Amino acid sequence: MWKGIRDRIARSSLLRSLRVRIFLLLVIMGMIPGIVMRVVLLHNYEERAVNVKISEVSNQFKIIANHLIYYNYLQDTSSDVINAELDQIANLYDGRVLIVNKGFKVIKDTYGISEGKIIISEEVMRCFKGENTTHYDGEDGFIEMTIPIQRVTGEESSIASVPAEGVLLCSISTDNIQLTINILEKKAFLLEVMMYILILLISFAISYVLLVPFQKVSHAISEVKEGYTDEALSVPDYEETEHIVDAFNQVLTRMRTLDQSRQEFVSNVSHELRTPLASMKVLADSLLMQEDASPELYREFMGDIAEEIERENKIITDLLSLVKLDKTNAQMNITMVDINELLELLMKRLKPIARKDNIEVVLESNRPVTAEVDEVKLTLALSNLIENAIKYNRQNGWVRVSLDADHQFFSVAIEDSGVGIPESEYEQIYERFYRVDKSHSREIGGTGLGLSITRNVILMHRGSIQVSSVEQEGTTFLVKIPLTYSK
Ligand code: ADP
C-alpha cells in the first residue's frame, strides 16, 4: 500500500517539487498540534465541568436527603417545605427529582408523571446498598444521579454501613456546559484559522528561502549549458550544494580536457593527412612544369607519389584501428591462444623487413604459454613493438623477443640494439602522433600512432607496458598480461 502511495506521489508533478513537499510538511506539522490541542482542551474542559457539577449537585441532594429523613418524608409526602424545596432544586438545575421508597415505589416526581410507579433499576438497587451512582450522557446533555436517603447519627464508622431507607433519583440538564463548549469551540476555531493563515505564510516563506541555494545551482548550471566558462561554479550556502557544485566542476574540468584533446587530435589528424598530400602535389606539380621530362624522371616521381599514397593509407588504417579501440565498449574476442605460436608467426612475417638492414631477429621462449587474449588485437600490439624495434635499429643490429610466464602473468620482452629513447620521452611516446625524431620517423614510414594502439590493447587486457632504454645502445619494452582475462 505504501509503495502505491509513494509511486503516486512520485508521479504527481506538483508533489515532485521539493519546495511543495517542504511547504506541505511544514503546514501539516503546524496544523496537527492546533487540532490536537483544541480537541484535548475541550474534552478536558467538559470532563472537569461535569465533575464540578456532579459534586455540587450531589452535595445539595445530600442535604435534601437529610431533610427528607428529618421531615419523615418517606412515610408522609405532604410536607410543603420539602415539596417546595424539591421543586426549587429541580428548577434550579433544570432537572427532575424522583424519590423512591424501600418498596421501589416512586413517592414523589417533580414532573408529577411517575408517582405511584415501581422502579427497579440497577442504579436504584445499588443505591439501596449505600452506593452513590452517577451517569453522564453527553449526547442528550444530562447527568443522572442516585443518592441514598439514610438516617445517619454520626456514630457509624462509614455511611455505606447504614441501610438506605429510600433513594433520591435525579437527572439534571448539562445544557449550560454544552453552551460554554460551543462558545469555546467557536473561539478556538477562529484562533485556529488565524494560526493556519500564519502557518501558511511562514511555511511558504521557509520553503522558498530554503531552496534558494538549489535554485542558484540550477541557474549556474543553465548558464554553463549555454557555453563553457573558465570559471568554476561556487554555491557555498549548504554542504549539499557545495557537493553538487564540486561534482559538477569536476565534470566540467573533464569536459574541458576532453574538448581540448579532441581539438588537438583533429588538428593533428588533419596535419598528418595533409603532409603526404602536400608531397604528392609538389611531385605532380614539378612533373607538370617540366615539359620534356624523361620517362625515367616520370617513373622516379611516380614511385615517390606511390610511396606517399602508401603512407596516407597507413595513417588512415592506424587511425581506424585506434578509433575502434577507443570505443569504451570495444568488443573483446577472447579465446585461448598459444602465445609461442603467435610470436613465431609474427617473427616469420617481420623477418623480411629486418633482412633489408641485415638485422638479426631471435625469439627466446622459456616455456610454452597459452593465455586468454584477443588474438587479433594482441598480434597488432606485439607486431607494432617488434616492427619499431626493427625500424629504429641500426645496420647489422639485432632484435631479441623473449617470452616467459609465472602462475598469473605472461611477459614478452622486446629488446633491440637501436637508437634508443631519451628518458624524458618515456611517457610521451604513447601519445597519438608523437615521435621522438619526427623527420627520421617519417622517413621510415612511421605514423606516430603505433605505440598508442599498442598501449590501448594492453590496457584492454588489464596488462602493463614498460620501457627502458639507453640512447644509441638500444631499447627494451616489457609487456605483462594476465593469463586469464577478467572483464
Ligand atoms: P611510429 O609510427 O612513428 O613508429 P610509434 O607510436 O610506434 O610511432 O612510436 C612513437 C615514437 O617512439 C617513434 O616515432 C620513435 O621515435 C619512438 N620509438 C618507438 N619504438 C622505439 C624503439 N624500439 N627504439 C627507439 N625509438 C622508438
Short mmCIF file of C-alpha atoms and ligand atoms in Angstrom, two decimals:
data_model
loop_
_atom_site.label_atom_id
_atom_site.label_comp_id
_atom_site.label_asym_id
_atom_site.label_seq_id
_atom_site.Cartn_x
_atom_site.Cartn_y
_atom_site.Cartn_z
CA MET A 1 0.00 0.00 0.00
CA TRP A 2 2.80 2.43 1.00
CA LYS A 3 4.60 1.66 -2.25
CA GLY A 4 1.46 2.55 -4.21
CA ILE A 5 1.09 5.84 -2.37
CA ARG A 6 4.78 6.61 -2.82
CA ASP A 7 4.56 5.88 -6.57
CA ARG A 8 1.50 8.08 -6.92
CA ILE A 9 3.29 10.91 -5.06
CA ALA A 10 6.38 10.48 -7.23
CA ARG A 11 4.27 10.63 -10.40
CA SER A 12 2.22 13.65 -9.39
CA SER A 13 4.03 16.56 -11.00
CA LEU A 14 3.20 19.04 -8.23
CA LEU A 15 4.42 16.75 -5.47
CA ARG A 16 7.68 16.17 -7.35
CA SER A 17 8.66 19.67 -6.38
CA LEU A 18 10.83 19.68 -3.24
CA ARG A 19 9.54 23.16 -2.46
CA VAL A 20 5.90 21.96 -2.47
CA ARG A 21 6.83 18.95 -0.31
CA ILE A 22 8.61 21.11 2.28
CA PHE A 23 5.69 23.53 2.25
CA LEU A 24 3.13 20.76 2.81
CA LEU A 25 5.24 19.17 5.53
CA LEU A 26 5.52 22.44 7.44
CA VAL A 27 1.79 23.12 7.05
CA ILE A 28 0.86 19.64 8.31
CA MET A 29 3.33 19.85 11.21
CA GLY A 30 1.96 23.28 12.13
CA MET A 31 -1.72 22.28 11.94
CA ILE A 32 -1.67 18.95 13.78
CA PRO A 33 -0.72 20.43 17.20
CA GLY A 34 -3.50 23.03 16.84
CA ILE A 35 -6.15 20.40 16.14
CA VAL A 36 -4.90 18.07 18.90
CA MET A 37 -4.79 20.92 21.40
CA ARG A 38 -8.33 22.03 20.57
CA VAL A 39 -9.77 18.53 20.91
CA VAL A 40 -7.86 17.70 24.13
CA LEU A 41 -8.59 21.06 25.80
CA LEU A 42 -12.30 20.98 25.04
CA HIS A 43 -12.59 17.38 26.19
CA ASN A 44 -10.77 18.23 29.43
CA TYR A 45 -12.96 21.24 30.00
CA GLU A 46 -16.12 19.13 29.52
CA GLU A 47 -14.86 16.46 31.90
CA ARG A 48 -13.98 18.99 34.55
CA ALA A 49 -17.21 20.98 34.20
CA VAL A 50 -19.29 17.78 34.53
CA ASN A 51 -17.31 16.69 37.63
CA VAL A 52 -17.78 20.08 39.28
CA LYS A 53 -21.49 19.97 38.53
CA ILE A 54 -21.79 16.42 39.91
CA SER A 55 -20.07 17.29 43.17
CA GLU A 56 -22.11 20.50 43.56
CA VAL A 57 -25.44 18.79 42.88
CA SER A 58 -24.64 15.73 44.97
CA ASN A 59 -23.85 17.97 47.98
CA GLN A 60 -27.16 19.76 47.56
CA PHE A 61 -29.07 16.48 47.33
CA LYS A 62 -27.30 15.03 50.35
CA ILE A 63 -28.62 17.98 52.36
CA ILE A 64 -32.10 17.39 50.93
CA ALA A 65 -31.80 13.68 51.77
CA ASN A 66 -31.15 14.65 55.39
CA HIS A 67 -34.16 16.93 55.31
CA LEU A 68 -36.29 14.07 53.95
CA ILE A 69 -35.31 11.91 56.97
CA TYR A 70 -35.85 14.80 59.31
CA TYR A 71 -39.36 15.51 57.97
CA ASN A 72 -40.19 11.80 57.71
CA TYR A 73 -40.98 12.43 54.07
CA LEU A 74 -40.72 8.76 53.11
CA GLN A 75 -43.71 8.00 55.24
CA ASP A 76 -45.64 11.20 54.57
CA THR A 77 -45.10 13.28 51.40
CA SER A 78 -47.38 16.11 52.40
CA SER A 79 -44.60 18.37 53.79
CA ASP A 80 -44.88 21.67 51.91
CA VAL A 81 -41.41 22.68 52.97
CA ILE A 82 -39.86 19.64 51.33
CA ASN A 83 -42.09 19.73 48.27
CA ALA A 84 -41.15 23.38 47.73
CA GLU A 85 -37.51 22.58 48.30
CA LEU A 86 -37.65 19.73 45.78
CA ASP A 87 -39.40 21.87 43.15
CA GLN A 88 -36.94 24.66 43.72
CA ILE A 89 -33.88 22.49 43.28
CA ALA A 90 -35.41 20.78 40.22
CA ASN A 91 -35.99 24.19 38.67
CA LEU A 92 -32.54 25.42 39.66
CA TYR A 93 -30.79 22.62 37.81
CA ASP A 94 -33.37 22.39 35.05
CA GLY A 95 -33.98 18.77 36.01
CA ARG A 96 -36.29 16.24 37.56
CA VAL A 97 -36.24 14.67 41.02
CA LEU A 98 -37.82 11.35 42.00
CA ILE A 99 -37.98 9.82 45.44
CA VAL A 100 -38.21 6.06 45.70
CA ASN A 101 -39.12 4.33 48.97
CA LYS A 102 -37.97 0.94 50.24
CA GLY A 103 -40.68 -0.81 48.20
CA PHE A 104 -39.17 0.66 44.97
CA LYS A 105 -42.29 2.85 44.65
CA VAL A 106 -41.98 6.42 43.38
CA ILE A 107 -43.47 8.59 46.13
CA LYS A 108 -42.51 11.91 44.58
CA ASP A 109 -41.78 13.07 40.99
CA THR A 110 -41.26 16.78 40.42
CA TYR A 111 -42.74 16.25 36.93
CA GLY A 112 -45.70 14.53 38.58
CA ILE A 113 -45.75 11.76 35.95
CA SER A 114 -44.33 8.67 37.60
CA GLU A 115 -45.75 8.89 41.13
CA GLY A 116 -47.02 5.50 42.32
CA LYS A 117 -44.95 3.60 39.78
CA ILE A 118 -42.37 0.97 40.69
CA ILE A 119 -38.71 1.48 39.65
CA ILE A 120 -36.33 -1.44 39.92
CA SER A 121 -33.27 -0.27 38.03
CA GLU A 122 -29.69 -1.34 38.61
CA GLU A 123 -28.75 2.14 39.87
CA VAL A 124 -31.60 2.16 42.39
CA MET A 125 -30.66 -1.31 43.66
CA ARG A 126 -27.02 -0.25 44.04
CA CYS A 127 -28.07 2.89 45.82
CA PHE A 128 -30.14 0.93 48.34
CA LYS A 129 -26.88 -0.83 49.17
CA GLY A 130 -25.44 2.59 50.10
CA GLU A 131 -23.66 3.44 46.84
CA ASN A 132 -23.97 6.81 45.05
CA THR A 133 -24.23 6.37 41.28
CA THR A 134 -23.72 8.96 38.57
CA HIS A 135 -24.06 8.71 34.80
CA TYR A 136 -23.29 11.45 32.28
CA ASP A 137 -24.94 11.37 28.85
CA GLY A 138 -23.05 13.92 26.75
CA GLU A 139 -25.12 13.33 23.62
CA ASP A 140 -28.51 14.10 25.19
CA GLY A 141 -26.96 16.57 27.64
CA PHE A 142 -27.90 15.32 31.13
CA ILE A 143 -26.44 13.80 34.30
CA GLU A 144 -28.31 11.08 36.18
CA MET A 145 -27.55 10.51 39.87
CA THR A 146 -28.84 8.41 42.75
CA ILE A 147 -28.36 9.43 46.37
CA PRO A 148 -29.31 7.12 49.26
CA ILE A 149 -31.63 8.55 51.88
CA GLN A 150 -30.06 7.35 55.18
CA ARG A 151 -30.61 8.00 58.81
CA VAL A 152 -27.08 8.99 59.84
CA THR A 153 -26.45 9.53 63.55
CA GLY A 154 -22.73 10.27 63.34
CA GLU A 155 -21.65 7.13 65.25
CA GLU A 156 -21.28 4.90 62.22
CA SER A 157 -17.84 4.00 61.02
CA SER A 158 -18.92 4.50 57.40
CA ILE A 159 -22.00 5.77 55.64
CA ALA A 160 -22.09 2.67 53.45
CA SER A 161 -22.86 0.53 56.53
CA VAL A 162 -26.10 2.49 57.21
CA PRO A 163 -29.11 0.96 55.40
CA ALA A 164 -30.84 3.26 52.90
CA GLU A 165 -34.49 3.99 53.61
CA GLY A 166 -35.12 5.45 50.20
CA VAL A 167 -33.39 6.72 47.07
CA LEU A 168 -33.23 10.18 45.57
CA LEU A 169 -33.16 9.79 41.80
CA CYS A 170 -32.42 12.93 39.87
CA SER A 171 -31.50 13.91 36.36
CA ILE A 172 -30.14 17.39 35.66
CA SER A 173 -29.53 19.15 32.40
CA THR A 174 -25.96 19.93 31.24
CA ASP A 175 -27.10 22.34 28.51
CA ASN A 176 -25.12 25.21 30.03
CA ILE A 177 -21.91 23.12 29.87
CA GLN A 178 -22.65 22.35 26.23
CA LEU A 179 -23.30 26.02 25.60
CA THR A 180 -19.93 27.01 27.04
CA ILE A 181 -18.26 24.29 24.98
CA ASN A 182 -19.93 25.62 21.83
CA ILE A 183 -18.71 29.13 22.55
CA LEU A 184 -15.20 27.87 23.31
CA GLU A 185 -15.26 25.77 20.13
CA LYS A 186 -16.14 28.81 18.04
CA LYS A 187 -13.38 30.87 19.65
CA ALA A 188 -10.84 28.04 19.22
CA PHE A 189 -11.87 27.68 15.58
CA LEU A 190 -11.34 31.40 14.95
CA LEU A 191 -7.97 31.24 16.67
CA GLU A 192 -7.07 28.15 14.68
CA VAL A 193 -7.96 29.77 11.37
CA MET A 194 -5.76 32.74 12.24
CA MET A 195 -2.98 30.36 13.22
CA TYR A 196 -3.37 28.40 9.96
CA ILE A 197 -3.09 31.57 7.90
CA LEU A 198 0.08 32.45 9.80
CA ILE A 199 1.44 28.90 9.38
CA LEU A 200 0.68 29.00 5.63
CA LEU A 201 2.55 32.28 5.24
CA ILE A 202 5.53 31.15 7.33
CA SER A 203 5.69 27.73 5.57
CA PHE A 204 5.59 29.41 2.19
CA ALA A 205 8.41 31.77 3.14
CA ILE A 206 10.54 28.99 4.68
CA SER A 207 10.07 26.61 1.74
CA TYR A 208 11.02 29.43 -0.61
CA VAL A 209 14.11 30.57 1.31
CA LEU A 210 15.39 27.03 2.00
CA LEU A 211 15.53 26.18 -1.69
CA VAL A 212 17.15 29.36 -2.95
CA PRO A 213 20.71 27.83 -2.96
CA PHE A 214 19.46 24.92 -5.10
CA GLN A 215 17.93 27.42 -7.47
CA LYS A 216 21.30 29.14 -7.62
CA VAL A 217 22.96 25.81 -8.53
CA SER A 218 20.46 25.13 -11.28
CA HIS A 219 20.81 28.69 -12.57
CA ALA A 220 24.61 28.42 -12.64
CA ILE A 221 24.42 25.06 -14.47
CA SER A 222 21.99 26.51 -17.04
CA GLU A 223 24.44 29.31 -17.68
CA VAL A 224 27.19 26.77 -18.30
CA LYS A 225 24.90 24.92 -20.71
CA GLU A 226 24.88 27.98 -22.93
CA GLY A 227 28.67 27.91 -23.26
CA TYR A 228 31.64 26.82 -21.18
CA THR A 229 33.15 29.40 -18.91
CA ASP A 230 36.60 29.05 -17.49
CA GLU A 231 35.34 29.90 -14.04
CA ALA A 232 34.47 27.16 -11.57
CA LEU A 233 30.96 27.34 -10.08
CA SER A 234 30.58 28.15 -6.40
CA VAL A 235 27.42 27.93 -4.23
CA PRO A 236 28.77 27.50 -0.69
CA ASP A 237 25.40 28.09 1.10
CA TYR A 238 24.91 24.45 2.14
CA GLU A 239 27.21 21.45 2.38
CA GLU A 240 24.85 19.69 -0.08
CA THR A 241 25.02 22.44 -2.70
CA GLU A 242 28.78 22.55 -2.25
CA HIS A 243 28.98 18.79 -3.01
CA ILE A 244 26.75 19.12 -6.09
CA VAL A 245 28.78 22.05 -7.38
CA ASP A 246 32.10 20.26 -6.67
CA ALA A 247 30.94 17.23 -8.64
CA PHE A 248 29.71 19.45 -11.43
CA ASN A 249 33.02 21.34 -11.52
CA GLN A 250 34.87 18.03 -11.83
CA VAL A 251 32.68 17.02 -14.76
CA LEU A 252 33.24 20.44 -16.28
CA THR A 253 37.01 20.15 -15.98
CA ARG A 254 36.89 16.70 -17.54
CA MET A 255 34.72 18.01 -20.36
CA ARG A 256 37.14 20.86 -20.98
CA THR A 257 40.11 18.45 -21.07
CA LEU A 258 38.27 16.14 -23.44
CA ASP A 259 37.29 19.05 -25.63
CA GLN A 260 40.89 20.24 -25.72
CA SER A 261 42.29 16.80 -26.54
CA ARG A 262 39.61 16.33 -29.22
CA GLN A 263 40.61 19.63 -30.81
CA GLU A 264 44.29 18.68 -30.63
CA PHE A 265 43.55 15.29 -32.14
CA VAL A 266 41.53 16.75 -35.02
CA SER A 267 44.25 19.28 -35.84
CA ASN A 268 46.94 16.56 -35.61
CA VAL A 269 44.94 14.25 -37.85
CA SER A 270 44.38 16.92 -40.48
CA HIS A 271 48.04 17.89 -40.36
CA GLU A 272 49.20 14.28 -40.69
CA LEU A 273 46.79 13.55 -43.54
CA ARG A 274 47.74 16.72 -45.34
CA THR A 275 51.53 16.06 -45.31
CA PRO A 276 51.55 13.15 -47.82
CA LEU A 277 49.02 15.06 -49.97
CA ALA A 278 51.29 18.12 -49.99
CA SER A 279 54.27 15.97 -51.02
CA MET A 280 52.21 14.39 -53.80
CA LYS A 281 51.16 17.84 -55.02
CA VAL A 282 54.77 19.06 -55.08
CA LEU A 283 55.86 15.96 -57.01
CA ALA A 284 52.99 16.22 -59.51
CA ASP A 285 53.44 19.98 -59.97
CA SER A 286 57.15 19.71 -60.67
CA LEU A 287 56.48 16.97 -63.26
CA LEU A 288 53.85 19.13 -64.94
CA MET A 289 56.21 22.13 -65.05
CA GLN A 290 58.83 20.18 -66.97
CA GLU A 291 57.53 19.96 -70.49
CA ASP A 292 60.09 17.48 -71.79
CA ALA A 293 60.56 15.32 -68.73
CA SER A 294 62.11 11.96 -69.44
CA PRO A 295 60.22 8.72 -68.80
CA GLU A 296 62.85 7.88 -66.13
CA LEU A 297 62.01 11.06 -64.26
CA TYR A 298 58.28 10.24 -64.55
CA ARG A 299 58.96 6.77 -63.18
CA GLU A 300 61.00 8.12 -60.28
CA PHE A 301 58.40 10.77 -59.35
CA MET A 302 55.54 8.30 -59.74
CA GLY A 303 57.40 5.91 -57.43
CA ASP A 304 57.62 8.71 -54.84
CA ILE A 305 53.93 9.52 -55.27
CA ALA A 306 53.04 5.84 -54.77
CA GLU A 307 55.09 5.85 -51.54
CA GLU A 308 53.16 8.89 -50.27
CA ILE A 309 49.87 7.17 -51.13
CA GLU A 310 51.06 4.15 -49.16
CA ARG A 311 51.83 6.43 -46.19
CA GLU A 312 48.43 8.09 -46.35
CA ASN A 313 46.86 4.65 -46.43
CA LYS A 314 48.84 3.53 -43.38
CA ILE A 315 47.84 6.61 -41.40
CA ILE A 316 44.16 6.03 -42.21
CA THR A 317 44.39 2.31 -41.29
CA ASP A 318 46.12 3.13 -37.99
CA LEU A 319 43.57 5.85 -37.23
CA LEU A 320 40.71 3.45 -37.84
CA SER A 321 42.25 0.80 -35.53
CA LEU A 322 42.70 3.48 -32.87
CA VAL A 323 39.12 4.73 -33.17
CA LYS A 324 37.82 1.16 -32.89
CA LEU A 325 39.91 0.56 -29.75
CA ASP A 326 38.90 3.90 -28.26
CA LYS A 327 35.24 2.97 -28.13
CA THR A 328 34.57 2.44 -24.46
CA ASN A 329 32.77 -0.83 -25.07
CA ALA A 330 35.13 -2.13 -27.76
CA GLN A 331 34.35 -5.80 -28.31
CA MET A 332 36.97 -8.22 -26.99
CA ASN A 333 37.04 -11.51 -28.81
CA ILE A 334 38.70 -13.60 -26.10
CA THR A 335 39.98 -17.11 -26.94
CA MET A 336 42.65 -19.45 -25.59
CA VAL A 337 45.73 -18.59 -27.66
CA ASP A 338 49.14 -20.29 -27.89
CA ILE A 339 51.40 -17.26 -27.38
CA ASN A 340 54.56 -19.10 -28.60
CA GLU A 341 52.85 -19.87 -31.85
CA LEU A 342 51.56 -16.30 -32.18
CA LEU A 343 55.08 -14.87 -31.70
CA GLU A 344 56.66 -17.37 -34.13
CA LEU A 345 54.18 -16.36 -36.81
CA LEU A 346 54.83 -12.69 -36.17
CA MET A 347 58.61 -13.14 -36.42
CA LYS A 348 58.20 -15.01 -39.68
CA ARG A 349 56.17 -12.14 -41.09
CA LEU A 350 58.59 -9.45 -39.95
CA LYS A 351 61.87 -11.18 -40.83
CA PRO A 352 61.84 -9.91 -44.47
CA ILE A 353 61.74 -6.28 -43.26
CA ALA A 354 64.59 -6.95 -40.84
CA ARG A 355 66.62 -8.58 -43.57
CA LYS A 356 66.71 -5.30 -45.52
CA ASP A 357 69.02 -3.75 -42.90
CA ASN A 358 70.64 -7.05 -42.06
CA ILE A 359 69.09 -7.13 -38.60
CA GLU A 360 69.10 -10.41 -36.76
CA VAL A 361 65.73 -11.28 -35.15
CA VAL A 362 65.59 -14.00 -32.48
CA LEU A 363 62.79 -15.46 -30.40
CA GLU A 364 63.63 -16.90 -27.00
CA SER A 365 60.83 -18.89 -25.49
CA ASN A 366 61.36 -20.02 -21.89
CA ARG A 367 58.20 -22.11 -21.61
CA PRO A 368 55.03 -22.93 -23.52
CA VAL A 369 52.40 -20.29 -22.78
CA THR A 370 48.68 -20.27 -23.52
CA ALA A 371 46.53 -17.37 -22.40
CA GLU A 372 43.04 -15.90 -22.72
CA VAL A 373 43.53 -13.00 -25.15
CA ASP A 374 42.03 -11.27 -28.18
CA GLU A 375 44.32 -12.77 -30.80
CA VAL A 376 43.86 -10.10 -33.49
CA LYS A 377 44.36 -7.16 -31.12
CA LEU A 378 47.34 -8.70 -29.34
CA THR A 379 49.01 -9.55 -32.68
CA LEU A 380 48.59 -5.90 -33.70
CA ALA A 381 50.13 -4.66 -30.43
CA LEU A 382 53.12 -7.00 -30.41
CA SER A 383 53.76 -6.55 -34.13
CA ASN A 384 53.91 -2.75 -33.59
CA LEU A 385 56.56 -3.24 -30.89
CA ILE A 386 58.69 -5.67 -32.93
CA GLU A 387 58.32 -3.50 -36.04
CA ASN A 388 59.52 -0.47 -34.08
CA ALA A 389 62.48 -2.48 -32.74
CA ILE A 390 63.43 -3.21 -36.37
CA LYS A 391 62.61 0.29 -37.69
CA TYR A 392 64.56 2.23 -35.06
CA ASN A 393 67.59 -0.06 -35.25
CA ARG A 394 70.96 0.28 -36.93
CA GLN A 395 72.51 -1.61 -39.83
CA ASN A 396 73.56 -5.13 -38.77
CA GLY A 397 71.77 -4.75 -35.43
CA TRP A 398 69.65 -7.32 -33.56
CA VAL A 399 66.20 -7.72 -32.05
CA ARG A 400 65.51 -10.24 -29.26
CA VAL A 401 61.97 -11.20 -28.31
CA SER A 402 61.69 -13.34 -25.16
CA LEU A 403 58.60 -14.96 -23.71
CA ASP A 404 58.21 -16.03 -20.08
CA ALA A 405 55.37 -16.65 -17.62
CA ASP A 406 54.57 -17.17 -13.96
CA HIS A 407 51.33 -18.53 -12.49
CA GLN A 408 49.49 -15.24 -13.09
CA PHE A 409 51.04 -13.34 -15.98
CA PHE A 410 52.96 -13.94 -19.18
CA SER A 411 55.59 -11.40 -20.22
CA VAL A 412 57.09 -10.51 -23.58
CA ALA A 413 60.33 -8.51 -23.63
CA ILE A 414 61.33 -6.86 -26.91
CA GLU A 415 64.97 -5.74 -26.87
CA ASP A 416 66.82 -4.02 -29.69
CA SER A 417 70.24 -2.56 -30.43
CA GLY A 418 68.75 0.63 -31.91
CA VAL A 419 68.85 4.38 -31.45
CA GLY A 420 67.23 4.32 -28.04
CA ILE A 421 64.72 6.73 -26.45
CA PRO A 422 65.69 9.61 -24.11
CA GLU A 423 64.31 9.02 -20.59
CA SER A 424 62.41 12.33 -20.72
CA GLU A 425 60.28 10.95 -23.59
CA TYR A 426 59.27 7.64 -21.95
CA GLU A 427 55.72 8.87 -21.27
CA GLN A 428 55.12 10.89 -24.44
CA ILE A 429 55.93 8.09 -26.90
CA TYR A 430 52.47 6.59 -26.19
CA GLU A 431 50.68 9.79 -27.21
CA ARG A 432 48.99 9.89 -30.59
CA PHE A 433 51.21 11.22 -33.40
CA TYR A 434 54.14 11.67 -31.01
CA ARG A 435 57.55 10.83 -32.45
CA VAL A 436 60.94 11.32 -30.84
CA ASP A 437 62.67 12.18 -34.11
CA LYS A 438 59.95 13.44 -36.42
CA SER A 439 61.90 13.51 -39.68
CA HIS A 440 63.54 10.10 -39.11
CA SER A 441 60.21 8.53 -38.16
CA ARG A 442 58.51 9.91 -41.26
CA GLU A 443 61.43 8.75 -43.43
CA ILE A 444 60.94 5.21 -42.26
CA GLY A 445 57.17 5.38 -42.68
CA GLY A 446 56.06 5.92 -39.06
CA THR A 447 52.66 7.41 -38.25
CA GLY A 448 53.18 8.11 -34.53
CA LEU A 449 50.08 6.01 -33.75
CA GLY A 450 51.65 2.55 -33.27
CA LEU A 451 52.53 2.77 -29.55
CA SER A 452 49.22 4.45 -28.74
CA ILE A 453 47.40 1.48 -30.32
CA THR A 454 49.71 -0.96 -28.53
CA ARG A 455 49.15 0.55 -25.08
CA ASN A 456 45.38 0.65 -25.58
CA VAL A 457 45.31 -3.05 -26.47
CA ILE A 458 47.47 -3.99 -23.47
CA LEU A 459 45.30 -1.97 -21.09
CA MET A 460 42.20 -3.64 -22.52
CA HIS A 461 43.79 -6.95 -21.49
CA ARG A 462 44.38 -5.49 -17.97
CA GLY A 463 48.13 -5.68 -18.64
CA SER A 464 51.03 -3.23 -18.39
CA ILE A 465 53.83 -1.91 -20.62
CA GLN A 466 57.20 -0.51 -19.51
CA VAL A 467 60.10 0.94 -21.43
CA SER A 468 63.78 1.23 -20.56
CA SER A 469 66.40 2.48 -22.93
CA VAL A 470 69.97 3.71 -23.33
CA GLU A 471 70.41 6.19 -26.15
CA GLN A 472 72.40 4.88 -29.10
CA GLU A 473 72.59 1.46 -27.45
CA GLY A 474 69.09 0.07 -27.50
CA THR A 475 65.60 -0.13 -26.05
CA THR A 476 63.62 -2.75 -24.13
CA PHE A 477 59.81 -2.83 -24.00
CA LEU A 478 58.38 -5.17 -21.36
CA VAL A 479 54.75 -6.26 -21.74
CA LYS A 480 52.91 -8.15 -18.95
CA ILE A 481 49.45 -9.60 -19.49
CA PRO A 482 47.30 -11.79 -17.17
CA LEU A 483 46.96 -15.41 -18.30
CA THR A 484 43.22 -15.32 -17.62
CA TYR A 485 41.09 -12.46 -18.87
CA SER A 486 38.91 -10.60 -16.40
CA LYS A 487 36.38 -8.02 -17.52
P1 ADP B 1 55.88 5.49 -35.30
O1 ADP B 1 54.81 5.15 -36.25
O2 ADP B 1 56.47 6.83 -35.53
O3 ADP B 1 56.86 4.42 -35.06
P2 ADP B 1 55.05 4.83 -32.62
O4 ADP B 1 53.88 5.29 -31.83
O5 ADP B 1 55.13 3.38 -32.89
O6 ADP B 1 55.06 5.69 -33.93
O7 ADP B 1 56.32 5.29 -31.82
C1 ADP B 1 56.42 6.59 -31.35
C2 ADP B 1 57.87 7.05 -31.33
O8 ADP B 1 58.59 6.35 -30.32
C3 ADP B 1 58.57 6.75 -32.59
O9 ADP B 1 58.43 7.79 -33.51
C4 ADP B 1 60.02 6.64 -32.14
O10 ADP B 1 60.62 7.90 -32.13
C5 ADP B 1 59.92 6.12 -30.74
N1 ADP B 1 60.20 4.65 -30.68
C6 ADP B 1 59.28 3.69 -30.62
N2 ADP B 1 59.85 2.47 -30.52
C7 ADP B 1 61.18 2.68 -30.49
C8 ADP B 1 62.35 1.83 -30.40
N3 ADP B 1 62.24 0.49 -30.30
N4 ADP B 1 63.57 2.42 -30.39
C9 ADP B 1 63.68 3.75 -30.47
N5 ADP B 1 62.63 4.62 -30.57
C10 ADP B 1 61.42 4.08 -30.59
#
